[in-house]
Amino acid sequence: MDNRTPLVGLSTAQLREWARDTLSEPAYRGAQLSEWIYRKAATDFEQMTNLPATLRARLHNLAVVTPNAISHMQRSKDGTVKCLLRLADGNEVECVLLPYEERVSACLSTQVGCAMGCRFCATAQGGYTRNLDAGEIVDQLLHLQRLSERRISHVVLMGMGEPLLNLEQVVQALRLMHAELEISYRRITVSTVGIVPKIYALAQYNLPITLAISLHAPDDETRARIMPVNRKWGVETLIQAARDYFETTKRRVTFEYLLLREVNDTTGHAERLAQRLQGTPCLVNLIPFNYVPTPDGFQRPETERVRRFRQVLEAAGIETTQRVERGHDIAAACGQLRGNHRGKPIPLAAQSR
Ligand code: SAH
């Protein structure tokens, strides 16, 4: 077992302390480490040329930048790169690099697996294993940064897991991204299945991030059918939480709305949704179902149905966007990568960049 200290996840202040207390070096050595780890995304102490060779050798014996490694990756024609990150304990999580013309986004996981059991979700089918710590969340970003020619500018916590059930570590990760990686809070989105008390807890941190709520239905009956969490907190409670979140933070929420053919995508659903959201400061983001095989056999709606759904919302004055979908050709959307590759040998050639 490797018992060297992992440094990723420590803030500059913590690295300064570590340099002083553990290395018996001046604190500024910690600041230099931070610069290499976060700004330059270095993984090897030998790269850290402004540290003396003797110190680099000591570091090598005492610490590692990261104990985690990319075990598999797939590149799409559109530039999307989906990665599996193998953690120190052998567990694996997904993260995705999404280069767009005007920005580069990273989609990160917050838990190994997920306990929420949403009927349409590939991650749910594998169940829940454990929370990630802040270092493991930020480390996904650093691994993706090494694969990107341009600087990552945006982060979405829409990978595996429910961020609000891991709130402390998630907030710590957001602070590291903000302070160490200079990613503005305004460019970070945290997506939740709708854990109402945790929405209030998050509001208390008052970070200018975007909160996205996976609503996916306008009424309890439809929502409970696809999202078991709705039995605990219903649609009305959730929309009220979104209003209160706005009152506290002055940041309007995004309601995500996953469209499943004939389950929640009729004009009737759109009309009821528009009605319920009247007066709530929000934006609706439509997401046509990314096909994954499910016990319910959910299907993706035709483009025309999506267009009609959107029209109803817009006619009612609800601001609506539609998710730009990426990486279809690598057939690895929403949790499919881990499902396809868990336990298979590692194609290391893919890691050479
Ligand atoms: N647990 C959080 C964040 C992770 S899921 C949440 O539920 O919001 C991120 C988003 O992807 C959620 O809106 C989720 O409902 C959606 N999603 C899950 N499976 C999907 C699929 N097969 N196709 C499209 N979106 C999916």
Short mmCIF file of C-alpha atoms and ligand atoms in Angstrom, two decimals:
data_model
loop_
_atom_site.label_atom_id
_atom_site.label_comp_id
_atom_site.label_asym_id
_atom_site.label_seq_id
_atom_site.Cartn_x
_atom_site.Cartn_y
_atom_site.Cartn_z
CA MET A 1 0.00 0.00 0.00
CA ASP A 2 1.18 3.49 -0.87
CA ASN A 3 1.01 5.62 2.27
CA ARG A 4 2.50 8.75 0.74
CA THR A 5 0.43 11.90 1.34
CA PRO A 6 -1.76 12.98 -1.61
CA LEU A 7 -1.36 16.75 -2.10
CA VAL A 8 -4.24 17.43 -4.48
CA GLY A 9 -7.13 18.82 -2.45
CA LEU A 10 -4.94 20.86 -0.09
CA SER A 11 -5.31 24.63 -0.38
CA THR A 12 -2.31 26.95 -0.70
CA ALA A 13 -2.62 27.75 3.01
CA GLN A 14 -2.64 24.04 3.88
CA LEU A 15 0.33 23.35 1.59
CA ARG A 16 2.29 26.17 3.25
CA GLU A 17 1.57 24.65 6.63
CA TRP A 18 2.52 21.19 5.39
CA ALA A 19 5.82 22.50 3.96
CA ARG A 20 6.64 24.09 7.29
CA ASP A 21 5.46 21.32 9.65
CA THR A 22 6.19 18.15 7.70
CA LEU A 23 9.06 19.18 5.44
CA SER A 24 10.62 21.69 7.86
CA GLU A 25 10.98 23.99 4.88
CA PRO A 26 10.03 27.64 4.54
CA ALA A 27 6.28 28.11 3.96
CA TYR A 28 6.83 29.56 0.48
CA ARG A 29 7.79 26.07 -0.71
CA GLY A 30 4.15 25.18 -0.11
CA ALA A 31 3.04 28.09 -2.26
CA GLN A 32 5.38 26.87 -5.02
CA LEU A 33 3.86 23.40 -4.76
CA SER A 34 0.37 24.91 -5.07
CA GLU A 35 1.43 26.84 -8.18
CA TRP A 36 2.69 23.65 -9.84
CA ILE A 37 -0.22 21.45 -8.78
CA TYR A 38 -3.09 23.79 -9.64
CA ARG A 39 -1.89 26.46 -12.12
CA LYS A 40 0.43 24.22 -14.10
CA ALA A 41 -1.39 20.91 -13.51
CA ALA A 42 1.95 19.17 -12.84
CA THR A 43 1.89 15.61 -11.49
CA ASP A 44 5.58 14.82 -11.15
CA PHE A 45 7.84 16.53 -8.62
CA GLU A 46 10.66 16.35 -11.21
CA GLN A 47 8.75 18.93 -13.27
CA MET A 48 8.97 21.39 -10.39
CA THR A 49 12.25 22.90 -11.46
CA ASN A 50 12.28 25.79 -9.01
CA LEU A 51 12.50 23.32 -6.11
CA PRO A 52 15.99 22.07 -5.17
CA ALA A 53 16.79 18.53 -6.35
CA THR A 54 17.21 17.29 -2.78
CA LEU A 55 13.74 18.56 -1.87
CA ARG A 56 12.24 16.96 -4.99
CA ALA A 57 13.73 13.64 -3.92
CA ARG A 58 12.32 14.00 -0.39
CA LEU A 59 8.93 14.91 -1.81
CA HIS A 60 8.97 11.84 -3.97
CA ASN A 61 9.37 9.66 -0.86
CA LEU A 62 6.78 11.48 1.25
CA ALA A 63 4.01 12.53 -1.10
CA VAL A 64 2.25 12.16 -4.42
CA VAL A 65 0.45 14.95 -6.26
CA THR A 66 -2.38 12.56 -7.05
CA PRO A 67 -3.00 8.89 -6.27
CA ASN A 68 -5.71 8.75 -8.99
CA ALA A 69 -5.23 7.98 -12.67
CA ILE A 70 -7.27 7.96 -15.85
CA SER A 71 -7.98 4.30 -16.61
CA HIS A 72 -9.94 4.74 -19.79
CA MET A 73 -10.89 7.51 -22.17
CA GLN A 74 -12.83 8.12 -25.34
CA ARG A 75 -12.55 11.07 -27.66
CA SER A 76 -15.52 12.14 -29.76
CA LYS A 77 -15.27 13.75 -33.19
CA ASP A 78 -16.74 16.89 -31.67
CA GLY A 79 -13.83 17.14 -29.19
CA THR A 80 -15.66 15.75 -26.15
CA VAL A 81 -13.42 13.52 -24.02
CA LYS A 82 -15.02 11.12 -21.56
CA CYS A 83 -12.73 9.71 -18.90
CA LEU A 84 -12.87 7.11 -16.19
CA LEU A 85 -10.78 8.09 -13.20
CA ARG A 86 -9.52 5.22 -11.07
CA LEU A 87 -9.29 6.25 -7.43
CA ALA A 88 -6.74 5.08 -4.87
CA ASP A 89 -9.17 2.47 -3.49
CA GLY A 90 -9.89 1.04 -6.94
CA ASN A 91 -13.29 2.68 -7.38
CA GLU A 92 -13.95 4.50 -10.64
CA VAL A 93 -15.84 7.69 -11.50
CA GLU A 94 -16.57 9.45 -14.76
CA CYS A 95 -15.60 12.94 -15.81
CA VAL A 96 -16.03 14.67 -19.15
CA LEU A 97 -14.24 17.47 -20.99
CA LEU A 98 -16.59 19.49 -23.21
CA PRO A 99 -14.85 21.99 -25.50
CA TYR A 100 -17.17 24.55 -27.08
CA GLU A 101 -16.25 27.48 -29.30
CA GLU A 102 -16.50 30.08 -26.57
CA ARG A 103 -15.73 28.02 -23.46
CA VAL A 104 -14.39 24.73 -22.17
CA SER A 105 -16.55 22.89 -19.63
CA ALA A 106 -15.73 20.05 -17.27
CA CYS A 107 -18.47 17.72 -16.02
CA LEU A 108 -17.46 16.16 -12.69
CA SER A 109 -18.71 13.43 -10.35
CA THR A 110 -19.32 13.98 -6.65
CA GLN A 111 -19.94 10.40 -5.45
CA VAL A 112 -18.99 6.88 -6.47
CA GLY A 113 -22.38 5.71 -7.69
CA CYS A 114 -25.64 7.24 -6.50
CA ALA A 115 -28.39 6.30 -4.07
CA MET A 116 -31.20 8.34 -5.64
CA GLY A 117 -32.53 5.62 -7.93
CA CYS A 118 -33.82 7.83 -10.77
CA ARG A 119 -35.42 5.38 -13.19
CA PHE A 120 -33.82 6.85 -16.34
CA CYS A 121 -30.27 7.15 -15.04
CA ALA A 122 -27.41 4.73 -15.80
CA THR A 123 -25.50 5.63 -12.61
CA ALA A 124 -28.50 4.73 -10.46
CA GLN A 125 -28.44 1.17 -11.75
CA GLY A 126 -25.08 0.52 -10.09
CA GLY A 127 -26.20 1.78 -6.67
CA TYR A 128 -24.21 3.88 -4.19
CA THR A 129 -20.67 3.22 -2.97
CA ARG A 130 -19.30 6.34 -1.23
CA ASN A 131 -18.79 10.11 -1.23
CA LEU A 132 -15.80 11.64 -3.00
CA ASP A 133 -13.61 13.99 -1.00
CA ALA A 134 -12.81 17.52 -2.21
CA GLY A 135 -9.43 16.42 -3.57
CA GLU A 136 -11.01 13.66 -5.64
CA ILE A 137 -13.51 16.15 -7.09
CA VAL A 138 -10.88 18.77 -8.00
CA ASP A 139 -8.52 16.08 -9.27
CA GLN A 140 -10.99 15.18 -12.03
CA LEU A 141 -10.72 18.77 -13.24
CA LEU A 142 -6.90 18.66 -13.20
CA HIS A 143 -6.84 15.40 -15.15
CA LEU A 144 -9.20 16.89 -17.73
CA GLN A 145 -7.13 20.09 -17.93
CA ARG A 146 -4.12 18.05 -19.02
CA LEU A 147 -6.15 16.74 -21.96
CA SER A 148 -7.32 20.18 -23.04
CA GLU A 149 -5.47 22.63 -25.22
CA ARG A 150 -7.50 25.51 -23.81
CA ARG A 151 -8.05 26.43 -20.18
CA ILE A 152 -11.18 24.94 -18.58
CA SER A 153 -13.51 27.86 -17.92
CA HIS A 154 -16.75 26.24 -16.71
CA VAL A 155 -17.61 23.41 -14.32
CA VAL A 156 -20.84 21.44 -13.97
CA LEU A 157 -21.36 18.94 -11.17
CA MET A 158 -23.52 16.69 -13.33
CA GLY A 159 -21.49 13.52 -13.34
CA MET A 160 -22.09 10.59 -11.01
CA GLY A 161 -23.69 11.19 -7.65
CA GLU A 162 -25.88 13.66 -5.78
CA PRO A 163 -23.76 16.73 -4.87
CA LEU A 164 -26.04 17.93 -2.07
CA LEU A 165 -25.69 14.63 -0.21
CA ASN A 166 -21.96 15.40 -0.08
CA LEU A 167 -22.35 19.10 0.61
CA GLU A 168 -19.30 19.79 2.79
CA GLN A 169 -16.78 18.21 0.43
CA VAL A 170 -18.54 19.74 -2.58
CA VAL A 171 -18.35 23.25 -1.09
CA GLN A 172 -14.70 22.70 -0.24
CA ALA A 173 -14.08 21.61 -3.84
CA LEU A 174 -15.87 24.72 -5.14
CA ARG A 175 -13.67 26.89 -2.94
CA LEU A 176 -10.54 25.21 -4.28
CA MET A 177 -11.69 25.71 -7.87
CA HIS A 178 -12.38 29.35 -7.13
CA ALA A 179 -9.24 30.14 -5.12
CA GLU A 180 -6.63 27.84 -6.64
CA LEU A 181 -7.85 27.37 -10.20
CA GLU A 182 -9.37 30.84 -10.63
CA ILE A 183 -12.66 29.49 -11.92
CA SER A 184 -15.30 32.08 -11.15
CA TYR A 185 -18.23 30.83 -9.05
CA ARG A 186 -20.51 32.24 -11.74
CA ARG A 187 -19.15 29.64 -14.12
CA ILE A 188 -19.93 26.73 -11.83
CA THR A 189 -23.24 24.83 -11.83
CA VAL A 190 -24.28 22.43 -9.08
CA SER A 191 -27.09 20.08 -10.12
CA THR A 192 -29.39 18.40 -7.60
CA VAL A 193 -32.13 15.82 -7.70
CA GLY A 194 -33.93 18.11 -5.20
CA ILE A 195 -32.81 17.46 -1.60
CA VAL A 196 -34.86 20.31 -0.15
CA PRO A 197 -33.18 20.85 3.27
CA LYS A 198 -29.79 20.84 1.56
CA ILE A 199 -30.96 23.49 -0.92
CA TYR A 200 -31.58 25.73 2.10
CA ALA A 201 -28.18 24.73 3.54
CA LEU A 202 -26.44 25.57 0.26
CA ALA A 203 -28.19 28.96 0.13
CA GLN A 204 -26.59 29.80 3.49
CA TYR A 205 -23.11 29.59 1.91
CA ASN A 206 -24.28 32.34 -0.46
CA LEU A 207 -21.88 31.42 -3.26
CA PRO A 208 -22.72 33.05 -6.63
CA ILE A 209 -22.85 29.65 -8.37
CA THR A 210 -25.81 28.43 -10.43
CA LEU A 211 -28.07 25.89 -8.78
CA ALA A 212 -29.73 23.50 -11.22
CA ILE A 213 -32.68 21.44 -10.02
CA SER A 214 -33.64 18.27 -11.88
CA LEU A 215 -37.41 18.79 -11.96
CA HIS A 216 -38.32 16.58 -14.93
CA ALA A 217 -42.11 16.69 -14.27
CA PRO A 218 -44.79 19.26 -13.38
CA ASP A 219 -46.74 17.07 -10.96
CA ASP A 220 -46.07 14.61 -8.14
CA GLU A 221 -47.61 11.63 -9.86
CA THR A 222 -45.38 11.85 -12.94
CA ARG A 223 -42.31 12.84 -10.96
CA ALA A 224 -42.61 10.09 -8.35
CA ARG A 225 -42.85 7.56 -11.15
CA ILE A 226 -39.42 8.51 -12.54
CA MET A 227 -37.73 9.94 -9.42
CA PRO A 228 -38.26 8.08 -6.10
CA VAL A 229 -36.89 11.13 -4.22
CA ASN A 230 -40.18 12.89 -4.99
CA ARG A 231 -41.92 10.80 -2.31
CA LYS A 232 -39.89 12.73 0.23
CA TRP A 233 -40.05 16.24 -1.25
CA GLY A 234 -42.80 16.97 -3.75
CA VAL A 235 -42.95 19.40 -6.65
CA GLU A 236 -44.56 22.26 -4.70
CA THR A 237 -42.00 22.07 -1.87
CA LEU A 238 -39.20 22.00 -4.41
CA ILE A 239 -40.42 25.02 -6.37
CA GLN A 240 -40.86 26.90 -3.08
CA ALA A 241 -37.26 26.01 -2.19
CA ALA A 242 -36.14 27.45 -5.53
CA ARG A 243 -37.98 30.69 -4.78
CA ASP A 244 -36.43 30.88 -1.32
CA TYR A 245 -33.02 30.12 -2.79
CA PHE A 246 -33.44 33.13 -5.06
CA GLU A 247 -34.54 35.32 -2.15
CA THR A 248 -31.39 34.44 -0.18
CA THR A 249 -28.79 34.41 -2.97
CA LYS A 250 -30.37 36.58 -5.70
CA ARG A 251 -29.37 33.83 -8.12
CA ARG A 252 -32.22 32.36 -10.13
CA VAL A 253 -32.20 28.60 -10.43
CA THR A 254 -32.18 26.50 -13.58
CA PHE A 255 -34.84 23.81 -13.72
CA GLU A 256 -33.61 20.90 -15.76
CA TYR A 257 -36.34 19.04 -17.58
CA LEU A 258 -35.46 15.65 -19.01
CA LEU A 259 -37.85 14.69 -21.81
CA LEU A 260 -38.98 11.06 -21.94
CA ARG A 261 -41.29 10.12 -24.78
CA GLU A 262 -44.92 9.99 -23.69
CA VAL A 263 -43.96 10.00 -20.03
CA ASN A 264 -43.51 13.74 -19.41
CA ASP A 265 -43.25 15.36 -22.86
CA THR A 266 -46.83 16.13 -23.90
CA THR A 267 -48.15 19.66 -24.42
CA GLY A 268 -50.30 19.02 -21.34
CA HIS A 269 -47.15 18.53 -19.26
CA ALA A 270 -45.65 21.69 -20.77
CA GLU A 271 -48.78 23.70 -19.94
CA ARG A 272 -48.84 22.48 -16.33
CA LEU A 273 -45.13 23.15 -15.97
CA ALA A 274 -45.53 26.71 -17.27
CA GLN A 275 -48.40 27.25 -14.85
CA ARG A 276 -46.48 26.01 -11.84
CA LEU A 277 -43.39 28.06 -12.64
CA GLN A 278 -45.25 31.35 -13.12
CA GLY A 279 -43.69 33.94 -10.84
CA THR A 280 -40.63 31.82 -10.00
CA PRO A 281 -37.36 33.47 -11.08
CA CYS A 282 -35.89 30.65 -13.17
CA LEU A 283 -34.78 29.27 -16.47
CA VAL A 284 -35.83 25.91 -17.89
CA ASN A 285 -33.23 23.75 -19.61
CA LEU A 286 -34.69 20.97 -21.75
CA ILE A 287 -32.72 17.74 -22.02
CA PRO A 288 -33.93 15.12 -24.49
CA PHE A 289 -33.33 11.68 -22.95
CA ASN A 290 -29.88 10.35 -23.70
CA TYR A 291 -30.80 6.78 -24.43
CA VAL A 292 -29.66 4.22 -21.91
CA PRO A 293 -31.36 0.84 -21.53
CA THR A 294 -33.67 0.94 -18.50
CA PRO A 295 -36.15 -1.51 -16.97
CA ASP A 296 -38.96 0.89 -17.99
CA GLY A 297 -37.79 1.02 -21.61
CA PHE A 298 -37.79 4.83 -21.75
CA GLN A 299 -37.42 6.37 -25.20
CA ARG A 300 -36.18 9.68 -26.49
CA PRO A 301 -38.85 12.01 -27.90
CA GLU A 302 -38.72 13.06 -31.55
CA THR A 303 -37.25 16.50 -32.29
CA GLU A 304 -40.71 17.77 -33.21
CA ARG A 305 -42.11 16.94 -29.74
CA VAL A 306 -39.20 18.71 -28.08
CA ARG A 307 -39.81 21.76 -30.26
CA ARG A 308 -43.51 21.79 -29.37
CA PHE A 309 -42.80 21.43 -25.66
CA ARG A 310 -40.43 24.37 -25.82
CA GLN A 311 -42.94 26.45 -27.75
CA VAL A 312 -45.58 26.03 -25.06
CA LEU A 313 -43.17 27.17 -22.34
CA GLU A 314 -41.96 30.16 -24.32
CA ALA A 315 -45.49 31.21 -25.24
CA ALA A 316 -46.21 31.29 -21.50
CA GLY A 317 -43.20 33.55 -20.95
CA ILE A 318 -40.89 30.92 -19.40
CA GLU A 319 -37.31 31.37 -20.52
CA THR A 320 -36.17 28.08 -22.04
CA THR A 321 -32.91 26.67 -23.38
CA GLN A 322 -32.04 23.29 -24.78
CA ARG A 323 -28.96 21.30 -23.85
CA VAL A 324 -26.39 21.12 -26.63
CA GLU A 325 -25.64 17.43 -26.82
CA ARG A 326 -22.13 16.17 -27.29
CA GLY A 327 -20.22 12.95 -27.67
CA HIS A 328 -23.04 10.91 -29.22
CA ASP A 329 -20.64 9.06 -31.50
CA ILE A 330 -18.73 7.66 -28.54
CA ALA A 331 -21.95 6.27 -27.05
CA ALA A 332 -20.92 7.13 -23.56
CA ALA A 333 -23.49 9.63 -22.38
CA CYS A 334 -24.62 9.83 -18.78
CA GLY A 335 -22.97 6.96 -16.95
CA GLN A 336 -22.50 4.61 -19.85
CA LEU A 337 -18.73 4.76 -19.79
CA ARG A 338 -18.29 3.10 -16.43
CA GLY A 339 -20.99 0.58 -17.29
CA ASN A 340 -19.11 -0.43 -20.42
CA HIS A 341 -15.59 -0.53 -19.08
CA ARG A 342 -15.67 -1.46 -15.44
CA GLY A 343 -13.14 -4.18 -14.72
CA LYS A 344 -11.69 -4.30 -18.23
CA PRO A 345 -7.95 -3.89 -18.85
CA ILE A 346 -6.61 -0.37 -19.12
CA PRO A 347 -5.72 0.87 -22.61
CA LEU A 348 -2.73 2.91 -21.45
CA ALA A 349 -1.91 4.13 -24.93
CA ALA A 350 -4.92 6.41 -24.59
CA GLN A 351 -3.15 8.23 -21.78
CA SER A 352 -0.10 9.39 -23.68
CA ARG A 353 -1.21 13.06 -24.03
N1 SAH B 1 -27.67 14.01 -8.99
C1 SAH B 1 -27.67 15.28 -9.65
C2 SAH B 1 -26.53 15.50 -10.64
C3 SAH B 1 -26.12 14.37 -11.53
S1 SAH B 1 -27.20 13.97 -12.87
C4 SAH B 1 -29.02 15.51 -10.31
O1 SAH B 1 -29.85 14.62 -10.28
O2 SAH B 1 -29.25 16.61 -10.81
C5 SAH B 1 -27.14 15.35 -13.96
C6 SAH B 1 -28.37 15.50 -14.84
O3 SAH B 1 -28.42 14.46 -15.84
C7 SAH B 1 -29.66 15.41 -14.07
O4 SAH B 1 -30.56 16.40 -14.50
C8 SAH B 1 -30.17 14.02 -14.44
O5 SAH B 1 -31.54 13.89 -14.24
C9 SAH B 1 -29.74 13.95 -15.89
N2 SAH B 1 -29.75 12.60 -16.47
C10 SAH B 1 -29.57 11.42 -15.86
N3 SAH B 1 -29.69 10.40 -16.74
C11 SAH B 1 -29.93 10.96 -17.95
C12 SAH B 1 -30.13 10.44 -19.26
N4 SAH B 1 -30.09 9.14 -19.51
N5 SAH B 1 -30.35 11.34 -20.25
C13 SAH B 1 -30.35 12.67 -20.03
N6 SAH B 1 -30.15 13.21 -18.82
C14 SAH B 1 -29.94 12.37 -17.78
#
